[in-house]
Structure formats: C-alpha cells, structure tokens
Short mmCIF file of C-alpha atoms in Angstrom, two decimals:
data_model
loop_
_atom_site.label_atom_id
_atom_site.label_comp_id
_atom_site.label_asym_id
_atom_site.label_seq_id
_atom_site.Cartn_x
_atom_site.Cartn_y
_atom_site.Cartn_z
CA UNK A 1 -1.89 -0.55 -9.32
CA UNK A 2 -5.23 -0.28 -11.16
CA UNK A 3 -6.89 -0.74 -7.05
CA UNK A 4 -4.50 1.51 -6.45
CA UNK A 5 -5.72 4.16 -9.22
CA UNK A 6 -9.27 3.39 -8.47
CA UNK A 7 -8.79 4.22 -4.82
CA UNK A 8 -7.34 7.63 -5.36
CA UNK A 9 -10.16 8.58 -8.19
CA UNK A 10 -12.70 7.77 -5.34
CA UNK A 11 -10.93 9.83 -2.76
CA UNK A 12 -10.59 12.75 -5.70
CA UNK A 13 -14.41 12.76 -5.77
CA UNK A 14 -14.88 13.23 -2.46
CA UNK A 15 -14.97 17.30 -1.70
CA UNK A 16 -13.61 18.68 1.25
CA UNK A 17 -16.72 19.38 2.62
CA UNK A 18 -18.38 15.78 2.19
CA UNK A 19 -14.83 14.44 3.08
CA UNK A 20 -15.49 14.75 7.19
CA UNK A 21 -19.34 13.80 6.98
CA UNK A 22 -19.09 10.99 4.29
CA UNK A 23 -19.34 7.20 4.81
CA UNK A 24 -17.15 7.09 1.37
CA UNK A 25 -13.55 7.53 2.31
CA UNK A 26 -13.87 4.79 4.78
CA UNK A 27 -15.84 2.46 2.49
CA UNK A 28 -12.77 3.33 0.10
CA UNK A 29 -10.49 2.18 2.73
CA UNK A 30 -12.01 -1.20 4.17
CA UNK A 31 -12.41 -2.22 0.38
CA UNK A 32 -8.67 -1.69 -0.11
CA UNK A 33 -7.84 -3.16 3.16
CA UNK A 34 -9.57 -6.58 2.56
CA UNK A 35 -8.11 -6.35 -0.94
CA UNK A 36 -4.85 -6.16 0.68
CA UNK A 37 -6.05 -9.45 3.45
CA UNK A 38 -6.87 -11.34 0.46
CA UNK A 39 -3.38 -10.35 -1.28
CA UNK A 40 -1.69 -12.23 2.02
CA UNK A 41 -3.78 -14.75 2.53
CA UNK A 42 -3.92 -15.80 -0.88
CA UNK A 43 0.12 -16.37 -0.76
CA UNK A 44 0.83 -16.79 2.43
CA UNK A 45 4.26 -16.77 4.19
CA UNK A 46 6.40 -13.78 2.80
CA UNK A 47 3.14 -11.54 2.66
CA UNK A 48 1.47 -12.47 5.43
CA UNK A 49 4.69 -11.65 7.66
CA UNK A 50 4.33 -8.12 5.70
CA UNK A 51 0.64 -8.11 6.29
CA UNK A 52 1.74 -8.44 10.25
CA UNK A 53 4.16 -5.59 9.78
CA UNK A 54 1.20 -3.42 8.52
CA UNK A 55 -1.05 -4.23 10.85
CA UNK A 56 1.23 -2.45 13.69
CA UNK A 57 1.62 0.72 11.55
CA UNK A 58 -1.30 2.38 13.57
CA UNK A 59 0.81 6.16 13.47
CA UNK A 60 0.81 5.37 9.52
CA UNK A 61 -2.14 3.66 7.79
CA UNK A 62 -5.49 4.43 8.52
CA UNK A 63 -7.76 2.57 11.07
CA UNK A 64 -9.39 0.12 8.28
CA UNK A 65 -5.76 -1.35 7.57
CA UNK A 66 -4.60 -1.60 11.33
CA UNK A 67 -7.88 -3.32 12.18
CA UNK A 68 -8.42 -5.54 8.66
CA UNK A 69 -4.76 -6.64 9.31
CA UNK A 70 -4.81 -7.68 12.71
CA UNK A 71 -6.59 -11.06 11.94
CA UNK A 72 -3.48 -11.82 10.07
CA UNK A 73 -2.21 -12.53 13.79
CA UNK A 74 -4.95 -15.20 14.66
CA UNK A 75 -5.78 -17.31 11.50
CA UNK A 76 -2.21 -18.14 10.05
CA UNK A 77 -1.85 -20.74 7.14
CA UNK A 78 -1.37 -24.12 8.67
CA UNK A 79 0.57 -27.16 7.13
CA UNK A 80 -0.37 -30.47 7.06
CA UNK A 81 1.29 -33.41 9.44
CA UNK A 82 2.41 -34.84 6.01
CA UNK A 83 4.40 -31.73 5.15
CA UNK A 84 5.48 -31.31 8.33
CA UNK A 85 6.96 -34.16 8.64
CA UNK A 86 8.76 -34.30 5.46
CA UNK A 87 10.06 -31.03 6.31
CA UNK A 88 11.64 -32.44 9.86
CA UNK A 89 13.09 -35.53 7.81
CA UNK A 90 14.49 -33.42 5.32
CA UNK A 91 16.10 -31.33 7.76
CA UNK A 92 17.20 -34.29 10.23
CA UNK A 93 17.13 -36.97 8.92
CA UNK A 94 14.48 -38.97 10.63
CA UNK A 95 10.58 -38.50 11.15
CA UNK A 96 9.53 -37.41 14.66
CA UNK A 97 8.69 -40.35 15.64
CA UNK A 98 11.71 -42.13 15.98
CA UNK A 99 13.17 -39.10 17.10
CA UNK A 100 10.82 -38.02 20.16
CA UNK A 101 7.75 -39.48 21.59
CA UNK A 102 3.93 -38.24 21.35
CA UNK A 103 4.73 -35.90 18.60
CA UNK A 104 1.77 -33.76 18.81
CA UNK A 105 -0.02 -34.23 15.13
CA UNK A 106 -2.00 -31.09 15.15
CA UNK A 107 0.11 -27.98 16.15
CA UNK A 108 -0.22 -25.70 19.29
CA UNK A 109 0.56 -22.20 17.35
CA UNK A 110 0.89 -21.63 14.11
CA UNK A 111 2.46 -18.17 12.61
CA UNK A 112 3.79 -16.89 8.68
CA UNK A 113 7.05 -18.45 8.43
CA UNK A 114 6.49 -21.75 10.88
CA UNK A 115 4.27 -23.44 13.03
CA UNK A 116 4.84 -25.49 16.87
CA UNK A 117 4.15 -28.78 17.69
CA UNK A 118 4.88 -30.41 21.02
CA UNK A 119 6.75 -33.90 21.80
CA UNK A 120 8.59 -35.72 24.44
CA UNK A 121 12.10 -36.31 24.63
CA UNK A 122 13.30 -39.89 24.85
CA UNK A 123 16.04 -39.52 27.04
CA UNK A 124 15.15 -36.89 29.47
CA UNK A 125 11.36 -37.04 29.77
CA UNK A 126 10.77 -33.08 29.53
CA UNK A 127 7.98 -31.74 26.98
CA UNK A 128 9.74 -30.14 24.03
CA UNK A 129 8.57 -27.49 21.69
CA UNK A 130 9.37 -28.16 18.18
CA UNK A 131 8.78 -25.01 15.56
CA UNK A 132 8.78 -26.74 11.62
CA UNK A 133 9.44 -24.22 9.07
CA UNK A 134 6.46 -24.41 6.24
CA UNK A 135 7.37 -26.22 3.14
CA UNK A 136 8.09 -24.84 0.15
CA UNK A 137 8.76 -21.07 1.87
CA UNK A 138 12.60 -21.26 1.79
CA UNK A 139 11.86 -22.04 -2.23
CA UNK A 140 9.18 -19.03 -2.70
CA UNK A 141 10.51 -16.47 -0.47
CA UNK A 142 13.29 -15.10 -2.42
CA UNK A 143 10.58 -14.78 -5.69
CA UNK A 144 8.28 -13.27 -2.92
CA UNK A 145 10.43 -10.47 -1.89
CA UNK A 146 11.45 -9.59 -5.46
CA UNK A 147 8.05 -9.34 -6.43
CA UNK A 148 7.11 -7.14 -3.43
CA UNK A 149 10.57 -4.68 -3.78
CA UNK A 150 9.86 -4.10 -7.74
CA UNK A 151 6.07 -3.09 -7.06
CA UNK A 152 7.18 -0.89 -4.79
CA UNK A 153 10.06 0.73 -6.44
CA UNK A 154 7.20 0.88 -9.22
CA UNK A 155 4.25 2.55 -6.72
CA UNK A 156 7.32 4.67 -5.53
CA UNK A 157 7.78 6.43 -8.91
CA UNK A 158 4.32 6.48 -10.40
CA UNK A 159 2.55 7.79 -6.78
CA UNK A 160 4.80 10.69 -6.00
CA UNK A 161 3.24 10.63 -2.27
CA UNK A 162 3.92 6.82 -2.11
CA UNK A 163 7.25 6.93 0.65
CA UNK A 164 6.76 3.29 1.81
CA UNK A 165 10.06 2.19 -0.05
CA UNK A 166 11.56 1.95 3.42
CA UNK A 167 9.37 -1.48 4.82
CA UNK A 168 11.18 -3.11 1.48
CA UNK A 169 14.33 -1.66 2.48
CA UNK A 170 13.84 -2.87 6.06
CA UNK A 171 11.79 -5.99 6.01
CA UNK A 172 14.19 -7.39 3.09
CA UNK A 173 16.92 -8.33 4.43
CA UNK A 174 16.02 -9.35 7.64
CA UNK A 175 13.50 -11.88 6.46
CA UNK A 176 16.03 -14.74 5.21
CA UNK A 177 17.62 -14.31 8.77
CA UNK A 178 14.42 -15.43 10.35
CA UNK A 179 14.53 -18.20 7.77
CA UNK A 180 17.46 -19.91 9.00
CA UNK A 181 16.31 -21.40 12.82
CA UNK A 182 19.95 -21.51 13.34
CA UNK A 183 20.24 -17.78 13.49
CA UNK A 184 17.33 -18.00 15.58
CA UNK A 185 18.56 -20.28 18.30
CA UNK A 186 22.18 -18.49 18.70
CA UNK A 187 19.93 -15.04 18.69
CA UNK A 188 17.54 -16.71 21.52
CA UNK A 189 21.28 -17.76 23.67
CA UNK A 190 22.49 -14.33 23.40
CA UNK A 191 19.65 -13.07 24.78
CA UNK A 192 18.91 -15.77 27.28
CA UNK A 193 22.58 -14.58 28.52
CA UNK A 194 22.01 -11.32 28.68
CA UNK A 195 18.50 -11.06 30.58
CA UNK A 196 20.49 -13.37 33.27
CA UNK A 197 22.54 -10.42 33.85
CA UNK A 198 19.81 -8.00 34.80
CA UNK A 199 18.32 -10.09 37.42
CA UNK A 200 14.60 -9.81 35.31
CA UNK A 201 12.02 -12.51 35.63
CA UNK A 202 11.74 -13.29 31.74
CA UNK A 203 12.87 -16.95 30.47
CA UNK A 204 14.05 -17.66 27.18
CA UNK A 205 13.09 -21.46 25.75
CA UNK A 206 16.60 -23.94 26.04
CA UNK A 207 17.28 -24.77 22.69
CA UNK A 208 18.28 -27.83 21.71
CA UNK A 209 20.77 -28.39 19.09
CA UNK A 210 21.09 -32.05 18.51
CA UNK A 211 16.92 -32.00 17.17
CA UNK A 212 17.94 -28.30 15.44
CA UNK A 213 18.54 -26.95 11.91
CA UNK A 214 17.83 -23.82 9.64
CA UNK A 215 14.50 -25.33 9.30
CA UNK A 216 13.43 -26.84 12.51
CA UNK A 217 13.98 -25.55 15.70
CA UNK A 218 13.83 -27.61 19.05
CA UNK A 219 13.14 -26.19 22.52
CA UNK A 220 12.37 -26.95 26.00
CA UNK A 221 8.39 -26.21 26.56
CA UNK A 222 7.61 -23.79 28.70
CA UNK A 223 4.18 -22.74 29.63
CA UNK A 224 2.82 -19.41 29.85
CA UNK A 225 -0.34 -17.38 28.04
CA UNK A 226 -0.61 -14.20 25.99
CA UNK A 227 0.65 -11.09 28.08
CA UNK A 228 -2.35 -9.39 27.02
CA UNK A 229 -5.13 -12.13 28.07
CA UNK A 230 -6.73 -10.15 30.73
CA UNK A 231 -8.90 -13.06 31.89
CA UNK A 232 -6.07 -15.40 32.71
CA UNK A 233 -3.76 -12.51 33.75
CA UNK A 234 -6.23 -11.85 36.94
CA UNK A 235 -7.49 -15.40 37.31
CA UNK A 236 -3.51 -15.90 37.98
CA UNK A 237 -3.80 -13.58 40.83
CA UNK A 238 -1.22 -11.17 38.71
CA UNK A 239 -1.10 -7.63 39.02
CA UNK A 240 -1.01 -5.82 35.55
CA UNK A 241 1.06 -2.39 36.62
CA UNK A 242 3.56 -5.58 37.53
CA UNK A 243 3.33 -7.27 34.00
CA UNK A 244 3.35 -3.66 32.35
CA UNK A 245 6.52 -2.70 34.60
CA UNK A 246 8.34 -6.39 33.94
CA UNK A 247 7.57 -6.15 30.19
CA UNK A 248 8.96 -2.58 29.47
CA UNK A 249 12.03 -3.33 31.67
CA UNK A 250 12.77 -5.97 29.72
CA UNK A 251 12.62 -4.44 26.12
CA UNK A 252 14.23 -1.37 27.50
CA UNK A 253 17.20 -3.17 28.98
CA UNK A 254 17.85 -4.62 25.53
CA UNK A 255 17.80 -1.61 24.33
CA UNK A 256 19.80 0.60 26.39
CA UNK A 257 22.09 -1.92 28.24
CA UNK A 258 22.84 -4.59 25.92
CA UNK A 259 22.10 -2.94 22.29
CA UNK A 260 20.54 -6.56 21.03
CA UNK A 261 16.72 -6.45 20.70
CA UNK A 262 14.03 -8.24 19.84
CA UNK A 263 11.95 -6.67 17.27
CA UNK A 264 9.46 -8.48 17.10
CA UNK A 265 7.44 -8.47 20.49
CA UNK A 266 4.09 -8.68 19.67
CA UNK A 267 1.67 -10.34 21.65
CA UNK A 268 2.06 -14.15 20.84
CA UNK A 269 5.61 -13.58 21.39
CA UNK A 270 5.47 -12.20 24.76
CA UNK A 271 4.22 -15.21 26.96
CA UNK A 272 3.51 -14.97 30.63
CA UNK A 273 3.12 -16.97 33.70
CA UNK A 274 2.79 -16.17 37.61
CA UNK A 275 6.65 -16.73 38.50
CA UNK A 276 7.16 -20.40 39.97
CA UNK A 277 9.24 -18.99 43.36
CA UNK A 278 7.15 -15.19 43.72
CA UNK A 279 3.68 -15.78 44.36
CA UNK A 280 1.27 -13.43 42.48
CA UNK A 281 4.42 -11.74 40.94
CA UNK A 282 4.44 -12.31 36.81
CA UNK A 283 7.38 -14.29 34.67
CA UNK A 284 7.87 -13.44 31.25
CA UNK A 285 8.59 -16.20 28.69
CA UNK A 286 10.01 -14.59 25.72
CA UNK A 287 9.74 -16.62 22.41
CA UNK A 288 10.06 -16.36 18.71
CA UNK A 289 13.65 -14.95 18.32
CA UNK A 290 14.27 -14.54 14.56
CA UNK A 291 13.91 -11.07 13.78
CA UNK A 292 16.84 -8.68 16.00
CA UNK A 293 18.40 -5.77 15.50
CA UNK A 294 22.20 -4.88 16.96
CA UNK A 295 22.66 -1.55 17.93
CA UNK A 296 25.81 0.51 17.00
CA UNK A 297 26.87 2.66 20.34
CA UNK A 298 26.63 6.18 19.22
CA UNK A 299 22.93 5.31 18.57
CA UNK A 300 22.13 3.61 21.50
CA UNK A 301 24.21 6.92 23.14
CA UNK A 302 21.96 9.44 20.85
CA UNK A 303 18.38 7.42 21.24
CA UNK A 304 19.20 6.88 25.25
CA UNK A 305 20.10 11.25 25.53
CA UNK A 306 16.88 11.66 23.81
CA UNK A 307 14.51 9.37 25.68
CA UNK A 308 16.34 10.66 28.91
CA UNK A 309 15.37 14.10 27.75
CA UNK A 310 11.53 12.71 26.62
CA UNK A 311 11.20 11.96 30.61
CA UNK A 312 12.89 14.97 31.94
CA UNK A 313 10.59 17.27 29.61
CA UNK A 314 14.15 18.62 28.95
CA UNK A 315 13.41 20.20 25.24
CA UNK A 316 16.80 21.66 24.67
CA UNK A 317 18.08 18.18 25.24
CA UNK A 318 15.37 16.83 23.11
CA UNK A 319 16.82 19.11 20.51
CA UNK A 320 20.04 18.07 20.80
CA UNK A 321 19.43 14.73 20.53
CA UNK A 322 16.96 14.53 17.57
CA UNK A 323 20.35 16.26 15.92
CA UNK A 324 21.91 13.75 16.23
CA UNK A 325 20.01 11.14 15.09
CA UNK A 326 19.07 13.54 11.90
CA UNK A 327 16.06 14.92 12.54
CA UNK A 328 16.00 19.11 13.47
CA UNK A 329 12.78 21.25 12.27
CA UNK A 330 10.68 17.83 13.07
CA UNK A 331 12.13 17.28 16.33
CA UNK A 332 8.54 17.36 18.45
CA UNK A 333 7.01 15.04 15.67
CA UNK A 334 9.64 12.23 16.56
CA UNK A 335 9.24 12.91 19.92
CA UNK A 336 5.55 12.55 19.83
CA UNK A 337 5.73 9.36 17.69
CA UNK A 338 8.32 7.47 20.12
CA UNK A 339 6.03 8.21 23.02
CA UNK A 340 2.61 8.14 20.84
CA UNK A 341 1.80 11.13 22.75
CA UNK A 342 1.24 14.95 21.72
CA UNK A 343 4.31 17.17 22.41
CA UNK A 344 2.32 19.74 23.99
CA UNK A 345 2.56 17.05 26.98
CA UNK A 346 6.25 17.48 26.85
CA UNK A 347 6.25 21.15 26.98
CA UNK A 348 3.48 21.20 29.54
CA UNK A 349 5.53 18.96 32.24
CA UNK A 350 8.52 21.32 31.13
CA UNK A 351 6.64 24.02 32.91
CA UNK A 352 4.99 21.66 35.64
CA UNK A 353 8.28 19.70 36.62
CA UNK A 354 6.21 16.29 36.97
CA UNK A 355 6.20 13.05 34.89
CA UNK A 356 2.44 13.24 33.89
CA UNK A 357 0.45 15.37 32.36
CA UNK A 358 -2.86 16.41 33.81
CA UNK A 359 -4.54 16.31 30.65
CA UNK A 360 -3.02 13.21 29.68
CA UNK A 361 -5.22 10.02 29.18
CA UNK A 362 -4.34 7.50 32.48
CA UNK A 363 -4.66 4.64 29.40
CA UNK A 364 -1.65 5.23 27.57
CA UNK A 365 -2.45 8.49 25.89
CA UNK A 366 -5.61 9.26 24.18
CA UNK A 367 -5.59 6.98 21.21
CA UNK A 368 -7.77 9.27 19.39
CA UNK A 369 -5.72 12.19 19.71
CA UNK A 370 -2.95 10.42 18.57
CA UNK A 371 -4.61 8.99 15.41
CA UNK A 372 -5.50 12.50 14.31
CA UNK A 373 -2.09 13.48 15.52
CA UNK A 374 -0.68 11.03 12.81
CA UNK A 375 -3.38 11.94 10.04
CA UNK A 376 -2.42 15.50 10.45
CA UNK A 377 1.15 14.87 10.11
CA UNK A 378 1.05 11.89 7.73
CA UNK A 379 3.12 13.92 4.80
CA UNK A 380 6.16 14.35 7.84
CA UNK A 381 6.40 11.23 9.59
CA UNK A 382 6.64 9.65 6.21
CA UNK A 383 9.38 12.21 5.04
CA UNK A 384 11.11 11.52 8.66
CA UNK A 385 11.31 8.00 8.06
CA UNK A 386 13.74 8.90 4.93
CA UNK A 387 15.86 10.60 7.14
CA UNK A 388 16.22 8.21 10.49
CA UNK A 389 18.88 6.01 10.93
CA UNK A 390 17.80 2.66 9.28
CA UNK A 391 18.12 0.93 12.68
CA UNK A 392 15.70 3.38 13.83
CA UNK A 393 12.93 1.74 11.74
CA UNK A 394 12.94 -1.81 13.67
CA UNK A 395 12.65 -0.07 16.79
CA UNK A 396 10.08 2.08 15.28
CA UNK A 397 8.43 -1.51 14.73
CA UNK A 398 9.11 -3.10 18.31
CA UNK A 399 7.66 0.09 19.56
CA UNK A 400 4.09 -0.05 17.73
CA UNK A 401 4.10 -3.93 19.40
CA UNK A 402 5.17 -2.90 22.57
CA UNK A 403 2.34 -0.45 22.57
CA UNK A 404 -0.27 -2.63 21.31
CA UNK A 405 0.50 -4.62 24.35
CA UNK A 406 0.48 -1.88 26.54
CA UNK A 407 -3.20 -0.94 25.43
CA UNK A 408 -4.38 -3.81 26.15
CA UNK A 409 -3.20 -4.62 29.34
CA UNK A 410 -5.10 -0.99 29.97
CA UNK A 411 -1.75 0.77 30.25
CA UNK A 412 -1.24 0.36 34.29
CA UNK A 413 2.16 1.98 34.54
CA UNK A 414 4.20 4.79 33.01
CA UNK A 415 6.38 3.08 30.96
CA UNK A 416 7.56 6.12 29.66
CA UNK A 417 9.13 6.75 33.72
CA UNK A 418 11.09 3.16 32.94
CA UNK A 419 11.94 4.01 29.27
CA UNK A 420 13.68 6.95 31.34
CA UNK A 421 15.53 4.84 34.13
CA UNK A 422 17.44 2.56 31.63
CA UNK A 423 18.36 5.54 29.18
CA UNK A 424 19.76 7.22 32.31
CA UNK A 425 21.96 4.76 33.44
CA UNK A 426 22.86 4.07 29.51
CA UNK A 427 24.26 7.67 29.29
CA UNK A 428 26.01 7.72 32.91
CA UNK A 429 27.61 4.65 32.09
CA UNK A 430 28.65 6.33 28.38
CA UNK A 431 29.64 8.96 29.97
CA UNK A 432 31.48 7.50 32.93
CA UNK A 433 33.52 4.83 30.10
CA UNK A 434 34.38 7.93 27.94
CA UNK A 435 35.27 10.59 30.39
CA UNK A 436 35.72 13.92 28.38
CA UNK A 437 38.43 16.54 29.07
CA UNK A 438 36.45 17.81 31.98
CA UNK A 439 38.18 14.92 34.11
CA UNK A 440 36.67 14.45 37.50
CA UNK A 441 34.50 17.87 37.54
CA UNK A 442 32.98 16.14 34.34
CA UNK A 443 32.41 12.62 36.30
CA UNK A 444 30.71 14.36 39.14
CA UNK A 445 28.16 16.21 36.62
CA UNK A 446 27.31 12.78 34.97
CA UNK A 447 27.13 11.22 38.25
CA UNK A 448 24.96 14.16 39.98
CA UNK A 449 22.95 14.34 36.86
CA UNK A 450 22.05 10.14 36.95
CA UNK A 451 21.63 10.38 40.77
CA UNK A 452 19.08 13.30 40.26
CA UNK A 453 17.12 11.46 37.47
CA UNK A 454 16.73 8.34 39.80
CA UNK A 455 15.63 9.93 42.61
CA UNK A 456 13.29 12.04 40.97
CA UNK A 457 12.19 8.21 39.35
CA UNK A 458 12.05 6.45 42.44
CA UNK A 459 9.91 9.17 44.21
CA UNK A 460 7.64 8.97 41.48
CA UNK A 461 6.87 5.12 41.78
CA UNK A 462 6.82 4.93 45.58
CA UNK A 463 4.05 7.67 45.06
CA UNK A 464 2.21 5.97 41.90
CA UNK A 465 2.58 2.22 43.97
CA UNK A 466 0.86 4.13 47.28
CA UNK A 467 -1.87 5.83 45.33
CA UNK A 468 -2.64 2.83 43.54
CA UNK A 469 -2.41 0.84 47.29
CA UNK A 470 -5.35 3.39 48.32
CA UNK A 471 -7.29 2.94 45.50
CA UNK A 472 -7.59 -0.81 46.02
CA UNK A 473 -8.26 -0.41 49.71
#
C-alpha cells in the first residue's frame, strides 16, 4: 500500500501537459511492475498463477505490467527431484522408479502450480507424461489466497478507483479446483469426448488413472511445440491461416456447442504438430486442463446472439444482446473489447455489408489503437466488469490468451468470421429446440436466417483462401 501511495503521488506530480511528453509515468510504471515480478517470484505458486492472469490483462493494465509479467510464463519456480519424488510417494505410494522406467530427473516444463517429467510405462512401453504438483502448495495456498482477497478488499476501500475486486472474486475459487489433478483428468475426458464429436484435429493427453491422484497426474506423451513458434510452425511445412482457423474452431466449439471451456489457453497450453494422416495440415494437442468454466444456456444463447450480431455488423442485435447479458449505455465498449477492435469497424461494415473493414489492420486489429482504446475507456471497462455475468470474466480471460496467440501467429485468418459460424449454428439450434409460438413460420425464419449467415461465411473464405492462393503464386 505504501508502493501503492508512492505511485499515485508520482503520477499527481506529473501535469497534464508533461504527462504525454514525460519519461516519468512510465518509469512510475516499470518500477511498480517489477515490484509486482518480485512480489510473485518471491512466493511463488498462488501469485505467480495471479502474476500469469495479469500478464494477459493487456485491455486493462498498462504496457509495463503486460510486458514485466509475461516472463512469469518462461522462468517458473522449479522443484527439486527430491521433492518431487516425495510428492509422487506421498500421493501413490511408491517412488517413480518402481513405478515406471527412465523417470526423467530433470523436468520437460515446468509452470505455477506443477511441473512435467517424462517416464516409460512398464507394461505397455509408451512414453508417459507425468505432471507432480509442487510441495508444500496444497499447504500455502489457502493462506495465499486469504492474504491476496483481504489486500484487496483493503486497496478496494482505501483507492476509490481500485475495481479489481473481481480477479479475487474470480481467480478464488477456481484455484483449489486446479489443485486437485483429479478434477483435472475428468475435466481433460469430458473434453477429449466432446472434440471427438466435432470431427476437429485437436488431441487431448489419455490419462491414466492407476499412476493418478489430486496431486499427480499421469498421461500418455504426446509430442507437439508451442502454437505460436513460428520457426517450427513453417519448418513443419504448416500453414498458419490453417493453425489460426483449427485453433479458433476449437475454442469456439467449446464455447458455443458444448458450453465446457478451457480457460486457460495460453500458449504453452496450446501444443501443435503437423497431423500424423494430413500432410502439411496442423493437429492441435490441447493440455493443461485444470482451470474450466461450464456455461449455463441462456448465456451461451445471449453471448452466441451477440457474437452472431458482432459478425453481421447487425447493431440493433448487438443491442439486444448486450441487454441481456447486462450491459445497455456501454454496449459498443463490450463489443469492442470481445473483438479488441474499435466499434467504428462495426458500424462501418454495417454500412459496407462486408466482414472487414478497409481501415482495419490485416494483423488482428491495430494493437495500438486498441491500447489507447482501453486507456481512454479504462474508468468503463472496469465499471462493466461489475456488471457482467461472473462467467463472463473467464471468458474475458480465455479471450486475452486466445488473442495473444493470434498475434503471434501474425493473425492469418478472421477469426472473428469463425467466432460467427459457431454462434450461428448455436442460436439455430436454440432456436430450432425451443420453437416459439410462431410454429413453423418461426422455424423457417431461424432456418433462412442460419442458411443466410453461412453462405454469406462460406463465400467469404472461398474468396479469402483464393486471394491468399494468388498471393503465394
């Protein structure tokens, strides 16, 4: 609180005027942010899984945090072989050695809450992953979170422009469910079944339940790099409009078809591989499936009618939607932050009828304009975030990953178009299931209305996928 003080006397001093021009506001900044680094690397687990969280809040915090923060990703806390293996004893009741052969002593990935190591399996012969809980989290996390809520209850009431209450309400109790690797490995079978069903190349690990517990989880291996390593991404032969395509269809069918998502795709959880049976076509291995959120249906219903409207530049239906979720003066502004794009592009392909905008960045919007977007409408994002549904918030969160990913990668495709096609054929089928008094006059609408939405979809991509064909020629 007294960095806290110190940082707002410095920004006091700073007149408007000097504000723009001066070095001092982001000297003010970076000297929190590292303060902040420290703070999570200092304790580890709990906070550096908050630091993460953070780190993704690019329409939030200002660019010193976002970029501070991001290391948080790379150099997680790692535990010794010793602990590691008391850990898997504790939890099994057997070191790895007798369990599984060439137990790997130094682990392939480490992250907040666990780390990887890879071994054999006795009986069958296939590589294995095997994530180990740190020791001594399950013991500190509960203190952790206290600590965390009561500073920010605290920062709430002495800062009367301090609105971050919701992370806390968010973040605290979904954290002990990524504790328990149980929860984990029925999460990562639910959503292993449903991807089967949509016929999308993404894998999720086999998990094993005989080597499993709430502290160690046990997995089939399955190879694959970071979806946004460039390098290995072309040296694969892979297209990235196909990886950009495969990875937005698959968050957006959780979304829309299934209502069980992953909230948590960042880039070290979104593996990929060129696809062992399509040649140069990408496979998604999906990993790391602690943190989900189930959707209630008249959500998914109202966030599908609004995305559906986001695509079709339909701003009545925009409207309507934002209603219904809450939101009704600051319906643009949640528009604008779902898409991290400026509004005006909305109302400009209203008049235009086409899905882009001709003053719209090709690389996923201009990320400046959006920054300055946010800055300028800090106070009401903040304020909106009171008012959202709280399931809103994790797919506020999945969305900032998802777009991280989507920058780097270059932004190849209009994922916005696919956002569209899902929510579509969410609201057809809603509408279809729960015919209103309209009987079949009201089933042809729906069905006209889907059909018209798709076409206007598909047109779109055979004409992006030839334009892109000439350019490569």
């Amino acid at each position: 609180l007294a960095h806290a003080q110190e940082a707002l006397s410095s920004l006091d001093n700073i007149d408007a005027a000097e504000h723009k021009a001066s070095s001092r506001i982001h000297n003010v900044h970076q000297r929190n942010a590292y303060r902040l680094l420290n703070l999570c690397r200092e304790n580890g687990g709990t906070y550096i899984k908050v630091g993460q969280h953070l780190a993704n809040l690019d329409l939030l915090l200002p660019e010193e945090y976002i970029s501070t923060l991001s290391s948080l990703f790379d150099d997680a806390p790692v535990s010794t072989i010793q602990d590691v293996m008391q850990v898997v004893k504790e939890e099994l009741g057997a070191l790895p050695e007798d369990m599984f052969s060439d137990f790997s002593s130094e682990p392939i990935a480490s992250a907040s809450l666990a780390q990887v190591h890879t071994a054999i399996c006795k009986k069958t012969g296939k590589k294995l992953a095997i994530k180990v809980q740190h020791k001594g989290l399950r013991e500190t996390s509960k203190g952790d979170l206290l600590a965390m809520s009561n500073v920010v209850m605290l920062a709430d009431k002495l800062f009367e422009e301090f609105k971050f209450g919701w992370i806390c309400e968010e973040l605290t109790p979904q954290l002990p469910k990524e504790l328990d690797f149980m929860n984990e490995g029925k999460n990562a079978e639910t959503a292993s079944a449903h991807l089967m069903q949509t016929g999308l190349d993404c894998v999720v690990p086999r998990v094993l339940w005989d080597f499993s517990s709430k502290r160690v989880l046990t997995m089939e291996f399955e190879e694959g790099f970071k979806a946004t390593d460039v390098e290995s991404i072309e040296k694969a032969g892979i297209c990235r409009r196909d990886v950009a395509k495969l990875i937005s269809s698959v968050f957006n069918s959780q979304i829309f078809l299934h209502g069980f998502v992953h909230c948590d795709p960042h880039e070290a959880n979104v593996l990929l591989r060129e696809h062992p049976q399509k040649k140069g076509k990408p496979q998604i291995v999906l990993v790391d499936h602690g943190l989900y959120k189930t959707l209630d249906e008249n959500f998914q219903e109202a966030y599908a009618r609004l995305w559906k409207a986001i695509v079709m530049a339909d701003i009545p239906g925009i409207e309507s939607a934002c209603k219904s979720l809450g939101v009704q003066r600051m319906y643009p502004l949640l528009a604008a932050m779902l898409t991290s794009r400026p509004f005006d592009e909305v109302v400009e392909r209203s008049q235009t009828g086409s899905f882009d905008c001709a003053g719209a960045s090709q690389k996923g919007g201009d990320k400046a304009v959006i920054r300055g977007y946010a800055q300028r409408y800090i106070k009401e994002i903040i304020a909106m975030l009171d008012i959202v549904p709280r399931q809103m918030l994790l797919i506020f969160k999945m969305n900032d990953c998802l777009r991280h990913v989507d920058y780097a990668l270059g932004s190849p495709a209009n994922t916005l178009v696919i956002a569209g096609k899902y929510a579509s054929r969410r609201v057809f089928e809603s509408e279809r299931n729960h015919p209103q008094k309209g009987g079949l006059l009201d089933c042809l609408r729906s069905w006209f209305s889907y059909f018209h939405v798709l076409f206007r979809i598909n047109c779109y991509e055979l004409w992006s996928h030839f334009n892109v064909s000439r350019i490569n020629q």
